[in-house]
Amino acid sequence: MKERIAMQQADIHLFLSDFFQENRCSIQPLSSTAFEVQLSNEIDKEIMNRPFYWHYIEKMNGQPSPFKLKIETDSSKMNDDKKTEFIHYGSPRLRQLFSLAIQKGKFGRFYEQVQPELQSVPLKPWLCLNGFINYHSHLKKNRFFSIGLSLITGEMLNDFHDLVQNWKIDSQLPHYTFTLSPLVKESSGIERIQHYLVSSVEKETHHWADEAITKMNVDLKLLEQFYTSETSSNETYEKEKQTISEQFQPYVTLSIENGAMFYLNSHPVNYPPLKF
């Protein structure tokens, strides 16, 4: 499956690139798996843990100098450069950025609008991620997913958006309710859902990938036969070979479009909700 599915680290690279650019950080690509990012003042304050520096700069009305980071997402390309940070699933930096993304509003917060009369009612946290599984080759397709994860029990539900779309839900916490503290951290919940999606794709049959590889090999063989002449340009051959490989090489990516925290008193599969 290695040549078919380049998912986990590629997804991390995409998430990091999107996150930094959405937060006004400038990115300079260094390779297909590495880049240098000039942090904005705001992101430096959020992730670099130097409150005394920023307190001094702001108090003295000084000129700030936010950090510049080198980031690598492929472990095989790490070298002895201690200034390069390798980011992968489970790394503290990735967990930090997941949590920050949630705080910054790409993820909404919604509360079931219950109306208790006699006593306060608990609302349990559910994390929902919506996005697409994207299948790439000379033909492209995608599949929508909406996964909900209970941050209390760890239960995971497919088609979560469909389950709650007709519920009475609002961005305001209703009176006489309180939210339960999650037992699973939001950043860990995101990782659980992503691992689940990766695992589900790996269990699929990938006839489309086999067909793409077969067609790629046919075209590469024809190209090789065409460039048998000694006068052929090796550089031109390599360029055309790379073009064919990029066109047909199958791989899969995950793209998370948005998500939300839902605080529910009733279980998502129980509709209509319980009355008080």
mmCIF file of C-alpha atoms in Angstrom:
data_model
loop_
_atom_site.group_PDB
_atom_site.id
_atom_site.type_symbol
_atom_site.label_atom_id
_atom_site.label_comp_id
_atom_site.label_asym_id
_atom_site.label_seq_id
_atom_site.Cartn_x
_atom_site.Cartn_y
_atom_site.Cartn_z
ATOM 1 C CA MET A 1 0.000 0.000 0.000
ATOM 2 C CA LYS A 2 3.002 2.325 0.313
ATOM 3 C CA GLU A 3 2.870 3.430 -3.325
ATOM 4 C CA ARG A 4 -0.911 3.685 -3.255
ATOM 5 C CA ILE A 5 -1.609 5.683 -0.138
ATOM 6 C CA ALA A 6 0.542 8.612 0.929
ATOM 7 C CA MET A 7 -1.787 9.786 3.622
ATOM 8 C CA GLN A 8 -0.788 10.508 7.151
ATOM 9 C CA GLN A 9 2.292 12.687 6.764
ATOM 10 C CA ALA A 10 0.940 14.279 3.572
ATOM 11 C CA ASP A 11 -2.209 15.234 5.490
ATOM 12 C CA ILE A 12 -0.117 16.738 8.270
ATOM 13 C CA HIS A 13 1.881 18.754 5.732
ATOM 14 C CA LEU A 14 -1.356 20.064 4.180
ATOM 15 C CA PHE A 15 -2.848 20.911 7.580
ATOM 16 C CA LEU A 16 0.287 22.781 8.653
ATOM 17 C CA SER A 17 0.492 24.723 5.409
ATOM 18 C CA ASP A 18 -3.189 25.711 5.566
ATOM 19 C CA PHE A 19 -3.028 26.593 9.253
ATOM 20 C CA PHE A 20 -0.038 28.914 8.978
ATOM 21 C CA GLN A 21 -1.254 30.646 5.825
ATOM 22 C CA GLU A 22 -4.745 31.172 7.264
ATOM 23 C CA ASN A 23 -3.077 32.838 10.255
ATOM 24 C CA ARG A 24 -1.027 35.284 8.170
ATOM 25 C CA CYS A 25 2.289 33.453 8.417
ATOM 26 C CA SER A 26 4.453 33.475 5.283
ATOM 27 C CA ILE A 27 5.688 30.123 3.983
ATOM 28 C CA GLN A 28 8.757 29.349 1.897
ATOM 29 C CA PRO A 29 8.736 25.773 0.503
ATOM 30 C CA LEU A 30 12.051 23.959 0.897
ATOM 31 C CA SER A 31 10.971 20.638 -0.632
ATOM 32 C CA SER A 32 7.790 18.626 -1.139
ATOM 33 C CA THR A 33 7.840 17.715 2.570
ATOM 34 C CA ALA A 34 9.508 20.715 4.199
ATOM 35 C CA PHE A 35 9.020 24.448 4.451
ATOM 36 C CA GLU A 36 10.180 27.472 6.376
ATOM 37 C CA VAL A 37 7.510 29.569 8.054
ATOM 38 C CA GLN A 38 7.821 33.125 9.273
ATOM 39 C CA LEU A 39 5.446 33.304 12.215
ATOM 40 C CA SER A 40 3.107 36.232 12.622
ATOM 41 C CA ASN A 41 3.229 38.093 15.922
ATOM 42 C CA GLU A 42 -0.028 36.478 17.014
ATOM 43 C CA ILE A 43 1.051 32.895 16.271
ATOM 44 C CA ASP A 44 4.451 33.449 17.877
ATOM 45 C CA LYS A 45 2.647 34.517 21.058
ATOM 46 C CA GLU A 46 0.411 31.445 20.889
ATOM 47 C CA ILE A 47 2.956 28.681 20.279
ATOM 48 C CA MET A 48 6.509 29.774 21.144
ATOM 49 C CA ASN A 49 6.058 30.126 24.909
ATOM 50 C CA ARG A 50 7.940 33.364 25.508
ATOM 51 C CA PRO A 51 5.502 35.597 27.411
ATOM 52 C CA PHE A 52 8.255 37.697 29.034
ATOM 53 C CA TYR A 53 9.654 38.655 25.625
ATOM 54 C CA TRP A 54 6.268 39.816 24.368
ATOM 55 C CA HIS A 55 5.500 41.608 27.625
ATOM 56 C CA TYR A 56 8.776 43.526 27.325
ATOM 57 C CA ILE A 57 8.268 44.365 23.627
ATOM 58 C CA GLU A 58 4.742 45.635 24.177
ATOM 59 C CA LYS A 59 5.654 47.568 27.333
ATOM 60 C CA MET A 60 8.629 49.262 25.637
ATOM 61 C CA ASN A 61 6.756 49.703 22.348
ATOM 62 C CA GLY A 62 9.617 47.861 20.661
ATOM 63 C CA GLN A 63 9.890 46.278 17.229
ATOM 64 C CA PRO A 64 8.897 42.593 17.537
ATOM 65 C CA SER A 65 10.939 39.827 15.949
ATOM 66 C CA PRO A 66 8.742 36.726 15.661
ATOM 67 C CA PHE A 67 10.416 33.365 15.223
ATOM 68 C CA LYS A 68 11.044 31.620 11.931
ATOM 69 C CA LEU A 69 10.596 27.823 11.951
ATOM 70 C CA LYS A 70 11.906 25.096 9.660
ATOM 71 C CA ILE A 71 9.438 22.218 9.487
ATOM 72 C CA GLU A 72 9.922 18.732 8.031
ATOM 73 C CA THR A 73 7.138 16.127 7.726
ATOM 74 C CA ASP A 74 9.215 13.226 6.345
ATOM 75 C CA SER A 75 11.367 11.446 8.933
ATOM 76 C CA SER A 76 13.649 9.969 6.258
ATOM 77 C CA LYS A 77 14.739 13.468 5.247
ATOM 78 C CA MET A 78 15.699 14.652 8.705
ATOM 79 C CA ASN A 79 19.380 15.510 9.087
ATOM 80 C CA ASP A 80 21.579 16.864 11.864
ATOM 81 C CA ASP A 81 20.113 20.352 11.564
ATOM 82 C CA LYS A 82 18.789 20.890 15.085
ATOM 83 C CA LYS A 83 16.836 23.927 13.909
ATOM 84 C CA THR A 84 14.527 21.746 11.788
ATOM 85 C CA GLU A 85 11.442 20.492 13.604
ATOM 86 C CA PHE A 86 9.959 17.121 12.602
ATOM 87 C CA ILE A 87 6.167 17.162 13.026
ATOM 88 C CA HIS A 88 4.219 13.908 13.034
ATOM 89 C CA TYR A 89 1.122 12.313 14.546
ATOM 90 C CA GLY A 90 1.367 12.443 18.316
ATOM 91 C CA SER A 91 4.039 15.153 18.393
ATOM 92 C CA PRO A 92 3.489 17.909 20.977
ATOM 93 C CA ARG A 93 3.650 20.606 18.309
ATOM 94 C CA LEU A 94 0.902 18.992 16.215
ATOM 95 C CA ARG A 95 -1.330 18.593 19.274
ATOM 96 C CA GLN A 96 -0.698 22.241 20.099
ATOM 97 C CA LEU A 97 -1.688 23.386 16.605
ATOM 98 C CA PHE A 98 -4.775 21.149 16.536
ATOM 99 C CA SER A 99 -5.964 22.748 19.778
ATOM 100 C CA LEU A 100 -5.208 26.233 18.486
ATOM 101 C CA ALA A 101 -7.124 25.577 15.257
ATOM 102 C CA ILE A 102 -10.153 24.588 17.331
ATOM 103 C CA GLN A 103 -9.893 27.737 19.435
ATOM 104 C CA LYS A 104 -9.588 29.989 16.403
ATOM 105 C CA GLY A 105 -12.998 29.253 15.004
ATOM 106 C CA LYS A 106 -12.605 26.798 12.148
ATOM 107 C CA PHE A 107 -14.487 24.656 14.623
ATOM 108 C CA GLY A 108 -17.814 25.943 15.974
ATOM 109 C CA ARG A 109 -19.447 25.154 19.308
ATOM 110 C CA PHE A 110 -23.126 24.253 19.545
ATOM 111 C CA TYR A 111 -25.436 23.305 22.382
ATOM 112 C CA GLU A 112 -28.608 21.242 22.418
ATOM 113 C CA GLN A 113 -31.459 23.562 23.372
ATOM 114 C CA VAL A 114 -33.035 21.621 26.209
ATOM 115 C CA GLN A 115 -35.472 23.254 28.634
ATOM 116 C CA PRO A 116 -35.141 21.609 32.029
ATOM 117 C CA GLU A 117 -37.692 22.615 34.633
ATOM 118 C CA LEU A 118 -36.659 21.038 37.921
ATOM 119 C CA GLN A 119 -32.903 20.523 37.826
ATOM 120 C CA SER A 120 -29.753 21.371 35.917
ATOM 121 C CA VAL A 121 -29.054 19.114 32.959
ATOM 122 C CA PRO A 122 -25.588 17.972 31.795
ATOM 123 C CA LEU A 123 -24.542 18.352 28.165
ATOM 124 C CA LYS A 124 -21.975 15.835 26.926
ATOM 125 C CA PRO A 125 -19.239 16.870 24.458
ATOM 126 C CA TRP A 126 -19.106 15.355 20.955
ATOM 127 C CA LEU A 127 -16.412 16.288 18.448
ATOM 128 C CA CYS A 128 -17.539 16.324 14.798
ATOM 129 C CA LEU A 129 -15.206 16.523 11.786
ATOM 130 C CA ASN A 130 -16.509 16.994 8.241
ATOM 131 C CA GLY A 131 -14.390 16.582 5.140
ATOM 132 C CA PHE A 132 -13.464 14.476 2.152
ATOM 133 C CA ILE A 133 -11.397 11.411 1.380
ATOM 134 C CA ASN A 134 -9.776 12.294 -1.948
ATOM 135 C CA TYR A 135 -8.657 9.591 -4.393
ATOM 136 C CA HIS A 136 -6.031 10.856 -6.848
ATOM 137 C CA SER A 137 -4.790 9.350 -10.118
ATOM 138 C CA HIS A 138 -5.487 10.182 -13.782
ATOM 139 C CA LEU A 139 -9.108 10.010 -12.596
ATOM 140 C CA LYS A 140 -10.176 11.783 -9.424
ATOM 141 C CA LYS A 141 -13.026 11.237 -6.997
ATOM 142 C CA ASN A 142 -13.824 12.115 -3.419
ATOM 143 C CA ARG A 143 -16.042 10.803 -0.647
ATOM 144 C CA PHE A 144 -17.634 12.976 2.022
ATOM 145 C CA PHE A 145 -17.357 11.991 5.671
ATOM 146 C CA SER A 146 -18.888 13.346 8.855
ATOM 147 C CA ILE A 147 -17.542 11.600 11.952
ATOM 148 C CA GLY A 148 -18.671 12.241 15.511
ATOM 149 C CA LEU A 149 -16.623 11.196 18.538
ATOM 150 C CA SER A 150 -17.853 11.228 22.128
ATOM 151 C CA LEU A 151 -15.202 12.896 24.259
ATOM 152 C CA ILE A 152 -16.655 11.086 27.268
ATOM 153 C CA THR A 153 -16.942 7.451 26.115
ATOM 154 C CA GLY A 154 -14.824 7.401 22.943
ATOM 155 C CA GLU A 155 -17.786 6.146 20.879
ATOM 156 C CA MET A 156 -17.498 7.034 17.183
ATOM 157 C CA LEU A 157 -20.429 7.569 14.793
ATOM 158 C CA ASN A 158 -20.527 7.906 11.003
ATOM 159 C CA ASP A 159 -22.804 10.440 9.235
ATOM 160 C CA PHE A 160 -22.857 12.570 12.374
ATOM 161 C CA HIS A 161 -24.048 15.680 10.532
ATOM 162 C CA ASP A 162 -27.155 13.832 9.343
ATOM 163 C CA LEU A 163 -27.864 12.644 12.880
ATOM 164 C CA VAL A 164 -27.966 16.120 14.432
ATOM 165 C CA GLN A 165 -29.030 18.420 11.580
ATOM 166 C CA ASN A 166 -32.702 18.478 12.658
ATOM 167 C CA TRP A 167 -32.004 18.970 16.349
ATOM 168 C CA LYS A 168 -32.679 22.250 18.131
ATOM 169 C CA ILE A 169 -29.104 23.482 18.442
ATOM 170 C CA ASP A 170 -27.704 26.943 19.081
ATOM 171 C CA SER A 171 -24.346 28.584 19.735
ATOM 172 C CA GLN A 172 -25.582 29.761 23.148
ATOM 173 C CA LEU A 173 -25.574 27.550 26.233
ATOM 174 C CA PRO A 174 -29.209 27.236 27.413
ATOM 175 C CA HIS A 175 -30.280 28.131 30.939
ATOM 176 C CA TYR A 176 -30.042 25.502 33.661
ATOM 177 C CA THR A 177 -27.541 23.367 31.790
ATOM 178 C CA PHE A 178 -23.851 22.706 32.254
ATOM 179 C CA THR A 179 -21.200 21.050 30.094
ATOM 180 C CA LEU A 180 -19.299 17.969 31.193
ATOM 181 C CA SER A 181 -15.518 18.170 31.029
ATOM 182 C CA PRO A 182 -14.171 15.891 28.279
ATOM 183 C CA LEU A 183 -12.198 12.798 29.243
ATOM 184 C CA VAL A 184 -10.628 12.786 25.764
ATOM 185 C CA LYS A 185 -8.807 15.981 24.769
ATOM 186 C CA GLU A 186 -10.000 17.679 21.588
ATOM 187 C CA SER A 187 -6.584 17.333 19.937
ATOM 188 C CA SER A 188 -6.499 13.611 20.783
ATOM 189 C CA GLY A 189 -10.032 13.293 19.410
ATOM 190 C CA ILE A 190 -8.941 14.740 16.076
ATOM 191 C CA GLU A 191 -6.096 12.227 15.920
ATOM 192 C CA ARG A 192 -8.454 9.338 16.744
ATOM 193 C CA ILE A 193 -10.800 10.302 13.925
ATOM 194 C CA GLN A 194 -7.944 10.692 11.456
ATOM 195 C CA HIS A 195 -6.493 7.304 12.440
ATOM 196 C CA TYR A 196 -9.947 5.761 11.978
ATOM 197 C CA LEU A 197 -10.290 7.270 8.500
ATOM 198 C CA VAL A 198 -6.792 6.169 7.470
ATOM 199 C CA SER A 199 -7.499 2.642 8.718
ATOM 200 C CA SER A 200 -10.825 2.496 6.863
ATOM 201 C CA VAL A 201 -9.178 3.528 3.590
ATOM 202 C CA GLU A 202 -6.395 0.974 4.012
ATOM 203 C CA LYS A 203 -9.027 -1.765 4.347
ATOM 204 C CA GLU A 204 -10.711 -0.823 1.065
ATOM 205 C CA THR A 205 -10.042 -2.641 -2.204
ATOM 206 C CA HIS A 206 -8.130 -0.308 -4.488
ATOM 207 C CA HIS A 207 -8.870 -1.573 -7.995
ATOM 208 C CA TRP A 208 -8.722 2.020 -9.215
ATOM 209 C CA ALA A 209 -5.117 2.248 -8.002
ATOM 210 C CA ASP A 210 -4.167 -1.047 -9.674
ATOM 211 C CA GLU A 211 -5.676 0.182 -12.952
ATOM 212 C CA ALA A 212 -3.836 3.498 -12.702
ATOM 213 C CA ILE A 213 -0.497 1.765 -12.082
ATOM 214 C CA THR A 214 -1.117 -0.592 -15.025
ATOM 215 C CA LYS A 215 -1.856 2.348 -17.340
ATOM 216 C CA MET A 216 1.155 4.234 -16.014
ATOM 217 C CA ASN A 217 3.462 1.285 -16.722
ATOM 218 C CA VAL A 218 2.066 0.941 -20.256
ATOM 219 C CA ASP A 219 2.711 4.623 -20.979
ATOM 220 C CA LEU A 220 6.189 4.464 -19.443
ATOM 221 C CA LYS A 221 7.052 1.465 -21.599
ATOM 222 C CA LEU A 222 5.859 3.257 -24.732
ATOM 223 C CA LEU A 223 7.898 6.299 -23.737
ATOM 224 C CA GLU A 224 10.993 4.166 -23.227
ATOM 225 C CA GLN A 225 10.547 2.590 -26.653
ATOM 226 C CA PHE A 226 10.163 6.029 -28.219
ATOM 227 C CA TYR A 227 13.410 7.261 -26.671
ATOM 228 C CA THR A 228 15.614 4.378 -27.778
ATOM 229 C CA SER A 229 17.536 6.533 -30.222
ATOM 230 C CA GLU A 230 21.012 7.593 -29.078
ATOM 231 C CA THR A 231 20.255 11.142 -30.184
ATOM 232 C CA SER A 232 17.348 11.422 -27.764
ATOM 233 C CA SER A 233 17.671 13.936 -24.969
ATOM 234 C CA ASN A 234 17.923 12.240 -21.600
ATOM 235 C CA GLU A 235 16.637 15.408 -19.914
ATOM 236 C CA THR A 236 13.521 15.447 -22.106
ATOM 237 C CA TYR A 237 12.940 11.759 -21.432
ATOM 238 C CA GLU A 238 13.169 12.260 -17.672
ATOM 239 C CA LYS A 239 10.752 15.202 -17.808
ATOM 240 C CA GLU A 240 8.166 13.234 -19.775
ATOM 241 C CA LYS A 241 8.649 10.235 -17.495
ATOM 242 C CA GLN A 242 8.006 12.433 -14.460
ATOM 243 C CA THR A 243 4.898 13.920 -16.105
ATOM 244 C CA ILE A 244 3.444 10.458 -16.713
ATOM 245 C CA SER A 245 4.229 9.358 -13.165
ATOM 246 C CA GLU A 246 2.598 12.449 -11.679
ATOM 247 C CA GLN A 247 -0.473 11.968 -13.862
ATOM 248 C CA PHE A 248 -1.107 8.319 -12.984
ATOM 249 C CA GLN A 249 0.535 7.700 -9.580
ATOM 250 C CA PRO A 250 -2.350 6.847 -7.216
ATOM 251 C CA TYR A 251 -2.565 8.236 -3.728
ATOM 252 C CA VAL A 252 -5.181 9.224 -1.186
ATOM 253 C CA THR A 253 -5.448 12.332 0.974
ATOM 254 C CA LEU A 254 -7.784 13.479 3.733
ATOM 255 C CA SER A 255 -9.066 17.042 3.809
ATOM 256 C CA ILE A 256 -10.905 18.293 6.880
ATOM 257 C CA GLU A 257 -13.191 21.110 5.766
ATOM 258 C CA ASN A 258 -14.665 22.076 9.114
ATOM 259 C CA GLY A 259 -15.823 20.705 12.412
ATOM 260 C CA ALA A 260 -17.608 21.511 15.623
ATOM 261 C CA MET A 261 -18.057 20.652 19.250
ATOM 262 C CA PHE A 262 -21.625 19.568 19.986
ATOM 263 C CA TYR A 263 -22.790 19.516 23.593
ATOM 264 C CA LEU A 264 -25.749 17.145 23.771
ATOM 265 C CA ASN A 265 -27.905 15.821 26.563
ATOM 266 C CA SER A 266 -29.387 13.072 24.396
ATOM 267 C CA HIS A 267 -27.457 10.473 22.428
ATOM 268 C CA PRO A 268 -27.110 11.533 18.741
ATOM 269 C CA VAL A 269 -28.996 8.469 17.447
ATOM 270 C CA ASN A 270 -31.982 9.262 19.686
ATOM 271 C CA TYR A 271 -34.220 11.671 17.786
ATOM 272 C CA PRO A 272 -36.391 13.338 18.871
ATOM 273 C CA PRO A 273 -34.462 14.113 22.065
ATOM 274 C CA LEU A 274 -35.854 13.347 25.492
ATOM 275 C CA LYS A 275 -38.363 15.831 26.925
ATOM 276 C CA PHE A 276 -38.072 17.194 30.444
#
